[in-house]
mmCIF file with all atom_site columns, C-alpha atoms in Angstrom:
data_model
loop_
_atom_site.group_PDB
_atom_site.id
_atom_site.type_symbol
_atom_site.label_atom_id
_atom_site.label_alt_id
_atom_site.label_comp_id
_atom_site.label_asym_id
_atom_site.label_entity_id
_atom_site.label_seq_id
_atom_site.pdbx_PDB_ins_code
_atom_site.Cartn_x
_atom_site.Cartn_y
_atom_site.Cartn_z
_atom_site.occupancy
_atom_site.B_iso_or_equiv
_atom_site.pdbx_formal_charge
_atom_site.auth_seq_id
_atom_site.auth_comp_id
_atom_site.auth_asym_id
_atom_site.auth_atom_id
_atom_site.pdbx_PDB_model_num
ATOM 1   C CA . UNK A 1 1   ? 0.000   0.000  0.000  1.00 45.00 ? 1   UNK A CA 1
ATOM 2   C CA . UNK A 1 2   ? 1.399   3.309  -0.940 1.00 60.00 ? 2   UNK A CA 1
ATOM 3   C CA . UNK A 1 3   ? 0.649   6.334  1.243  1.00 76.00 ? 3   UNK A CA 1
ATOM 4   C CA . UNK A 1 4   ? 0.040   9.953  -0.484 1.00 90.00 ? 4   UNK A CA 1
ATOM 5   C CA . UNK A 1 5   ? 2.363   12.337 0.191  1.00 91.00 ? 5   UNK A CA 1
ATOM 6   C CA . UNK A 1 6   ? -0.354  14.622 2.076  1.00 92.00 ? 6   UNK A CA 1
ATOM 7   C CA . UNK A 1 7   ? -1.033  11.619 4.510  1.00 94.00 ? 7   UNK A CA 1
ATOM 8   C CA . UNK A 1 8   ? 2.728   11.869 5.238  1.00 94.00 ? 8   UNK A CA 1
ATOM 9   C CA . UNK A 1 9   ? 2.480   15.685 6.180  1.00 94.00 ? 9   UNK A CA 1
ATOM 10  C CA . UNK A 1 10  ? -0.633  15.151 7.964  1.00 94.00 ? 10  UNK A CA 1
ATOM 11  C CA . UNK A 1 11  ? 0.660   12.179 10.343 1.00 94.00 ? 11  UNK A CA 1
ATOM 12  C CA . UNK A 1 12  ? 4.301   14.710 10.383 1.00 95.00 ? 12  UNK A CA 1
ATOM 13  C CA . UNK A 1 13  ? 1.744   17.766 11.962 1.00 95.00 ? 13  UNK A CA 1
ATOM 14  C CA . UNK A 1 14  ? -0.003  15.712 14.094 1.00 95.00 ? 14  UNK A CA 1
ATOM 15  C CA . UNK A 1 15  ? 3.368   14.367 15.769 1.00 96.00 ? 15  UNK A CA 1
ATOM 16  C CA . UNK A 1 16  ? 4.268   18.127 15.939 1.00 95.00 ? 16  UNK A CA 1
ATOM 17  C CA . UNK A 1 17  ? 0.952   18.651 17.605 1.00 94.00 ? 17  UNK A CA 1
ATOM 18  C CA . UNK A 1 18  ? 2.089   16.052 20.178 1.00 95.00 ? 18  UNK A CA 1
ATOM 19  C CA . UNK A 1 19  ? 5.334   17.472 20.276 1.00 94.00 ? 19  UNK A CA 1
ATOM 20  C CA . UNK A 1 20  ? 3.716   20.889 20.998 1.00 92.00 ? 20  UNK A CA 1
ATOM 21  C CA . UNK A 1 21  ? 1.564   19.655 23.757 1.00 94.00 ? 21  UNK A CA 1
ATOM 22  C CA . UNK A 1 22  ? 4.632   17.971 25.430 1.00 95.00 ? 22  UNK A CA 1
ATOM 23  C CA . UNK A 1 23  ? 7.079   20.488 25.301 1.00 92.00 ? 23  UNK A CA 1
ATOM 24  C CA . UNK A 1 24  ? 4.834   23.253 25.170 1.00 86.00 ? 24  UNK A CA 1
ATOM 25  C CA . UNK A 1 25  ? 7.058   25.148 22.485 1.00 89.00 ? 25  UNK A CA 1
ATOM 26  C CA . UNK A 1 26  ? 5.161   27.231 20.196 1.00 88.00 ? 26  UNK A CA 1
ATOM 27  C CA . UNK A 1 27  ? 7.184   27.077 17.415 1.00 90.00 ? 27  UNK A CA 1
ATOM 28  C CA . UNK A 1 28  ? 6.253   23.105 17.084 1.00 93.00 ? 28  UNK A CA 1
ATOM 29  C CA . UNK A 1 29  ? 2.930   24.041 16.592 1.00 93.00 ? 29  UNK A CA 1
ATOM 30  C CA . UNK A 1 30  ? 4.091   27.021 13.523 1.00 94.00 ? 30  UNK A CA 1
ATOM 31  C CA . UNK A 1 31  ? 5.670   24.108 11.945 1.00 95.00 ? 31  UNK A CA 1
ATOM 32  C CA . UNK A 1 32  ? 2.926   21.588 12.147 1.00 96.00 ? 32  UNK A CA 1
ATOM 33  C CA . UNK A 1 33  ? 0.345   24.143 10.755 1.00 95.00 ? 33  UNK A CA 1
ATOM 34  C CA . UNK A 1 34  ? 3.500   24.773 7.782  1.00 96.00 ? 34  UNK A CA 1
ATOM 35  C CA . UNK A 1 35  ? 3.157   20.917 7.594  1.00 96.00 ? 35  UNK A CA 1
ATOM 36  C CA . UNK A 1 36  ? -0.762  21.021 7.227  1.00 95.00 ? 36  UNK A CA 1
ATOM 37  C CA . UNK A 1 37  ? -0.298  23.763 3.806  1.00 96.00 ? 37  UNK A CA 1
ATOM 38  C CA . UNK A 1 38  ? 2.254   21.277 2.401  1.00 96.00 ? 38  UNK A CA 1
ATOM 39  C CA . UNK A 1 39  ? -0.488  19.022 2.626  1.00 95.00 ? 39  UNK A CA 1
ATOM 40  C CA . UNK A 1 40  ? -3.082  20.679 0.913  1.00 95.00 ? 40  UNK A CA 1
ATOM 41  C CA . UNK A 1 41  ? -0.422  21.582 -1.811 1.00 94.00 ? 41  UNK A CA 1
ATOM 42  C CA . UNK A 1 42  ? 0.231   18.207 -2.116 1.00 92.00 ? 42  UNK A CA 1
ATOM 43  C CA . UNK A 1 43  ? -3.757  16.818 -1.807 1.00 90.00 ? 43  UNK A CA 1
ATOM 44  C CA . UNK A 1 44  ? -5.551  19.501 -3.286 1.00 89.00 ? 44  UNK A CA 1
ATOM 45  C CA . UNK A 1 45  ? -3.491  21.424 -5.898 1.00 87.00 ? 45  UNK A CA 1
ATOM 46  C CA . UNK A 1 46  ? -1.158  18.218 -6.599 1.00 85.00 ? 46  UNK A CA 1
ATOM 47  C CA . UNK A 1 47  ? 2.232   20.309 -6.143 1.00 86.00 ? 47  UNK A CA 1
ATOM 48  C CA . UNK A 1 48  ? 5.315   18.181 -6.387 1.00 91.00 ? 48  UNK A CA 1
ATOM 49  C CA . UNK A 1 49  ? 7.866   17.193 -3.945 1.00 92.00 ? 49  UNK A CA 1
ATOM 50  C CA . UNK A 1 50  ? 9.765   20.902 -4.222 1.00 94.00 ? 50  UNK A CA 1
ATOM 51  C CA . UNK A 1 51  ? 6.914   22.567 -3.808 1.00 94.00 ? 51  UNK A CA 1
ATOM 52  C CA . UNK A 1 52  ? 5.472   21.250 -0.992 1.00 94.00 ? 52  UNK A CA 1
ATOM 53  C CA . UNK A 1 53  ? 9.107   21.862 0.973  1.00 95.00 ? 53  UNK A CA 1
ATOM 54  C CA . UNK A 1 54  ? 8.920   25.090 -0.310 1.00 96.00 ? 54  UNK A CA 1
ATOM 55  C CA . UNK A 1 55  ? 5.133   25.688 1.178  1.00 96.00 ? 55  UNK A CA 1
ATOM 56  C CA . UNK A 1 56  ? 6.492   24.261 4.227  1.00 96.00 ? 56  UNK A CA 1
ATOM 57  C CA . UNK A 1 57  ? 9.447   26.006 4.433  1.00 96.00 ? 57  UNK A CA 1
ATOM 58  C CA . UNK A 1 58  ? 8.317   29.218 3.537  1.00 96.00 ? 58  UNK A CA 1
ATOM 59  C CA . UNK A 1 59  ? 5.103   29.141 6.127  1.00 96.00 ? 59  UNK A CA 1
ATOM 60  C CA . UNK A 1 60  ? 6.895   28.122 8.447  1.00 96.00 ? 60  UNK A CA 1
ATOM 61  C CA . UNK A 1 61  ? 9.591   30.463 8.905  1.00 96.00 ? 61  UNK A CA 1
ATOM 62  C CA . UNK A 1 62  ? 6.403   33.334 8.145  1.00 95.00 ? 62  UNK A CA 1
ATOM 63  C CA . UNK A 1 63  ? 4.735   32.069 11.147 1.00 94.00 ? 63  UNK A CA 1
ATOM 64  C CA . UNK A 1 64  ? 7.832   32.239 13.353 1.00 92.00 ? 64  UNK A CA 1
ATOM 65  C CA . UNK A 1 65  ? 9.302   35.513 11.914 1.00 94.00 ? 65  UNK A CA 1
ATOM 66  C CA . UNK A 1 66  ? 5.931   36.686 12.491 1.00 94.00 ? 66  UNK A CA 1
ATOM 67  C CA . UNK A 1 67  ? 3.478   35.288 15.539 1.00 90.00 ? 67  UNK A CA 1
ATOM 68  C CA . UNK A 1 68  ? 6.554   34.512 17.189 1.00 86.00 ? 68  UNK A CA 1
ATOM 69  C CA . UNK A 1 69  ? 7.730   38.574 18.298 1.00 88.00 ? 69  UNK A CA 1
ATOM 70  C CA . UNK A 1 70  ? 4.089   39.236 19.074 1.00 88.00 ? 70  UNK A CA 1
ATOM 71  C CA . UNK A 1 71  ? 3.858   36.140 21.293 1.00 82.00 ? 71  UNK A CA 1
ATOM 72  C CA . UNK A 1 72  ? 7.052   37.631 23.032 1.00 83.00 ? 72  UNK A CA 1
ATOM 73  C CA . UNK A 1 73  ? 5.645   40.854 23.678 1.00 86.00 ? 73  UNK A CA 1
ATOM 74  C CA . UNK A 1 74  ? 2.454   39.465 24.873 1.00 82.00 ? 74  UNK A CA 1
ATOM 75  C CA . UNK A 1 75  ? 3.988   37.446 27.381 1.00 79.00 ? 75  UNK A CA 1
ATOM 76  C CA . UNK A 1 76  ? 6.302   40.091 28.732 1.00 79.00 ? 76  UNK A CA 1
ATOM 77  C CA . UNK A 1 77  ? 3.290   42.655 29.847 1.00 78.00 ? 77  UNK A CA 1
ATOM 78  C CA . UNK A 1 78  ? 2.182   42.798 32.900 1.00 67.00 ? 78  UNK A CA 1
ATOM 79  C CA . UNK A 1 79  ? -1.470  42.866 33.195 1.00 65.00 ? 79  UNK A CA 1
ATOM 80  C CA . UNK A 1 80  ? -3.149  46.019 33.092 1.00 70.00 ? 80  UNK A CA 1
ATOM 81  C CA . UNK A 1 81  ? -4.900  45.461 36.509 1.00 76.00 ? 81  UNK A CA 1
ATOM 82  C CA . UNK A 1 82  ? -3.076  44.599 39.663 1.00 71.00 ? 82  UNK A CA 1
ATOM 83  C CA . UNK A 1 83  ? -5.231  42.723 41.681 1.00 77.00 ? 83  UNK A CA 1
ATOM 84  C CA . UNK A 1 84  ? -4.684  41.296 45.434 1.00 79.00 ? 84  UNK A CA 1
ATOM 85  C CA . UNK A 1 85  ? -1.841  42.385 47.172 1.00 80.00 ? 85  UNK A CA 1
ATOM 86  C CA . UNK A 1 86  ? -0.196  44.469 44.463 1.00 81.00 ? 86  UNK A CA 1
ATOM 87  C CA . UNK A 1 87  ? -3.189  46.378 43.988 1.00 82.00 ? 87  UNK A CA 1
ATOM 88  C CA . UNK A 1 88  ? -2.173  47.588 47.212 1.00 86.00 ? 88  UNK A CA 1
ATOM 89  C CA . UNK A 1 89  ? 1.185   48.829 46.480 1.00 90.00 ? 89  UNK A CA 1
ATOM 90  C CA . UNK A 1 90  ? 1.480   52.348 45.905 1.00 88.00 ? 90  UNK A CA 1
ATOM 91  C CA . UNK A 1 91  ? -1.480  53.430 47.880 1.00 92.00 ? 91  UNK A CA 1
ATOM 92  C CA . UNK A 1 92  ? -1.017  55.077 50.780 1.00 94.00 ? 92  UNK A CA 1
ATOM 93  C CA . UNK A 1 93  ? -2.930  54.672 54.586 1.00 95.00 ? 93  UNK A CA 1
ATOM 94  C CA . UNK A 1 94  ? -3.428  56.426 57.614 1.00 95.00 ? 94  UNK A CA 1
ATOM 95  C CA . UNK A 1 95  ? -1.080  55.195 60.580 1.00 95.00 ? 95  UNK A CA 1
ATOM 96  C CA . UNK A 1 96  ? -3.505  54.222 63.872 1.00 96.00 ? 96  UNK A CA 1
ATOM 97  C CA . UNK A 1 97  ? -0.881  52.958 66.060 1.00 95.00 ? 97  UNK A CA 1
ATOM 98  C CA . UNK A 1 98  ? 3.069   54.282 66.000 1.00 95.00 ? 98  UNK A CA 1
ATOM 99  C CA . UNK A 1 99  ? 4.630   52.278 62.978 1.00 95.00 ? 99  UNK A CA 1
ATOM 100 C CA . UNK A 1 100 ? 8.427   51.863 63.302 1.00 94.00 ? 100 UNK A CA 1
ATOM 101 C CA . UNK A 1 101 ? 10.933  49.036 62.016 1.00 92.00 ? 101 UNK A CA 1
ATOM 102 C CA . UNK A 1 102 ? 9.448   46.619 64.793 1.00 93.00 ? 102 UNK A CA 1
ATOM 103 C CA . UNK A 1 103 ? 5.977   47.234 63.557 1.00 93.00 ? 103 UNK A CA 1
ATOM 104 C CA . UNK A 1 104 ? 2.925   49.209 63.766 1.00 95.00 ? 104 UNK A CA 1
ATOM 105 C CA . UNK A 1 105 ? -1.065  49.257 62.325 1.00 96.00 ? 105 UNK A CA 1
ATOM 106 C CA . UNK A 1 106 ? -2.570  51.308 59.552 1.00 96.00 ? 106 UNK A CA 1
ATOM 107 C CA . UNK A 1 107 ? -5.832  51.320 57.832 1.00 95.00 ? 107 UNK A CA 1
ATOM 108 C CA . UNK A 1 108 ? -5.115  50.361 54.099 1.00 94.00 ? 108 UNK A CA 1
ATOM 109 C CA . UNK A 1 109 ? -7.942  50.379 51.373 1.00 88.00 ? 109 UNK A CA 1
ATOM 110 C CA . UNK A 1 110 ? -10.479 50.407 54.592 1.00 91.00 ? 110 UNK A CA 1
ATOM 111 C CA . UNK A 1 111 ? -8.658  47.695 56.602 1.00 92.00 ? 111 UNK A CA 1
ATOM 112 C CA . UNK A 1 112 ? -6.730  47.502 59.538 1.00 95.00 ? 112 UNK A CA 1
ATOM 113 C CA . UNK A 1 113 ? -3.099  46.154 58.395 1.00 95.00 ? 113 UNK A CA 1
ATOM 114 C CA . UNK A 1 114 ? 0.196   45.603 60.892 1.00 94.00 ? 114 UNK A CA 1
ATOM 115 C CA . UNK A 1 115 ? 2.743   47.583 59.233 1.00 96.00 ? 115 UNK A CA 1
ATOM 116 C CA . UNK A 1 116 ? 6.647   48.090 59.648 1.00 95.00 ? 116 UNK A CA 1
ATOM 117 C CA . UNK A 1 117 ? 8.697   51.207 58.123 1.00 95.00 ? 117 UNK A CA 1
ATOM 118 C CA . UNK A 1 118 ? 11.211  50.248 55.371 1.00 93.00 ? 118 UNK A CA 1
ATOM 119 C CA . UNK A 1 119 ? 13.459  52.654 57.003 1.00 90.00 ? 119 UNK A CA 1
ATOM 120 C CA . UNK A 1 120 ? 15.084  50.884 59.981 1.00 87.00 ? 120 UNK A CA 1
ATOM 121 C CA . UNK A 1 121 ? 15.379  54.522 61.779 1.00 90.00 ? 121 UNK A CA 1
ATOM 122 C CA . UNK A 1 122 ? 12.717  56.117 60.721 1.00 91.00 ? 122 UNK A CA 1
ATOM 123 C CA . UNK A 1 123 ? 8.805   56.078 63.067 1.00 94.00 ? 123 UNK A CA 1
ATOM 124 C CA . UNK A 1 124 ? 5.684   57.450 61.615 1.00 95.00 ? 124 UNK A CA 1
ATOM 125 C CA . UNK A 1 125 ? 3.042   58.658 64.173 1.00 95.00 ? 125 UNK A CA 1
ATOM 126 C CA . UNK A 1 126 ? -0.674  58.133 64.629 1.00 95.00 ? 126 UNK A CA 1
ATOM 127 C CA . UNK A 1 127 ? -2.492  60.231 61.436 1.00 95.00 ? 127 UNK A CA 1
ATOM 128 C CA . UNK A 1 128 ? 0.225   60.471 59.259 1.00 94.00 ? 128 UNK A CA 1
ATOM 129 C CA . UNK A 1 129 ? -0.184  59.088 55.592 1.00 95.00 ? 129 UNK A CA 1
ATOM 130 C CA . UNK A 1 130 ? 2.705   56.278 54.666 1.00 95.00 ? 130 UNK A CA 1
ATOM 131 C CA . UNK A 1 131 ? 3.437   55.366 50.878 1.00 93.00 ? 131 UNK A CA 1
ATOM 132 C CA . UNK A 1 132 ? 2.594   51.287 50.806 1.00 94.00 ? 132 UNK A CA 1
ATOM 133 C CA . UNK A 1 133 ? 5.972   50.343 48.907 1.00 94.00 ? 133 UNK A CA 1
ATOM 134 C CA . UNK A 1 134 ? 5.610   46.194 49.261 1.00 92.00 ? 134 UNK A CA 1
ATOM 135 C CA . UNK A 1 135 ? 3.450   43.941 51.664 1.00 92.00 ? 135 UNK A CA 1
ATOM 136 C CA . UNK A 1 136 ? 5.340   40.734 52.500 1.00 92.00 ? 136 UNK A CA 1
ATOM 137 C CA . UNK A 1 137 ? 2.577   38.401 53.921 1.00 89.00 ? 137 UNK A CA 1
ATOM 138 C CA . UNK A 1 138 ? -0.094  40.387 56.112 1.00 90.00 ? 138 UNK A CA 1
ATOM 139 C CA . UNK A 1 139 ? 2.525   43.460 56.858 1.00 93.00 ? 139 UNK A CA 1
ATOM 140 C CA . UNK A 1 140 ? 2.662   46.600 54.826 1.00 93.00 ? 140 UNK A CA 1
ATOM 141 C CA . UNK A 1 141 ? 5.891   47.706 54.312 1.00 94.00 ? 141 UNK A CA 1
ATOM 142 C CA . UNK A 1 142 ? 5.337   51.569 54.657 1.00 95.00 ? 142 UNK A CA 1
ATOM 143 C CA . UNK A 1 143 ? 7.842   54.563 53.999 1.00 91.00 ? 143 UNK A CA 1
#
């Protein structure tokens, strides 16, 4: 039994599928969909052996010169919205009880929080505003 040629790029993008799902490597799955228009050169249009390395080669590299920078940038933002704790950083609160290196209490976003200055020799009194700067568990880290 002889197998088409587009059966062989078919069963090659579906092992670069698999591949892709393993590894989790994008650029798998840019050459398995550069294996899937080889195919269809070779099913539907009948292109020769050339041609359907060229279709493959040439989508191929398009996809990754292409999706690949985007993808990049994509993953590299930060989201828009901080949510949780680093919603939090930045803001400032009201001290209620003397905050100093060895700790203290503000009211953050509405809530009472135990706070410590990030300056070692520095104390802010009650009704001062503080600058959140980092929160490491449930204490504010105020300056």
């Amino acid at each position: 039994m002889d197998i088409d040629a587009w059966l062989w790029w078919l069963i090659g993008a579906a092992a670069l599928g698999i591949g892709l799902v393993i590894t989790a490597m994008p650029e798998l799955g840019m050459l398995a969909v550069g294996a899937v228009a080889a195919a269809l050169v070779s099913g539907i249009f009948g292109g020769g052996a050339v041609a359907q390395v060229a279709v493959f080669a040439v989508v191929s590299t398009a996809l990754i010169v292409v999706v690949r920078p985007i993808a990049n940038r994509h993953r590299a933002q930060r989201p828009q919205f901080a949510t949780g704790v680093d919603a939090l950083k930045g803001k400032q609160a009201v001290v209620l009880e003397r905050v100093d290196a060895s700790g203290g209490r503000i009211k953050l976003a509405g809530e009472v929080w135990s706070a410590r200055a990030l300056d070692t020799g520095h104390a802010y009194e009650v009704g001062e505003e503080v600058d959140v700067v980092d929160i490491e568990g449930a204490t504010a880290i105020v300056m």
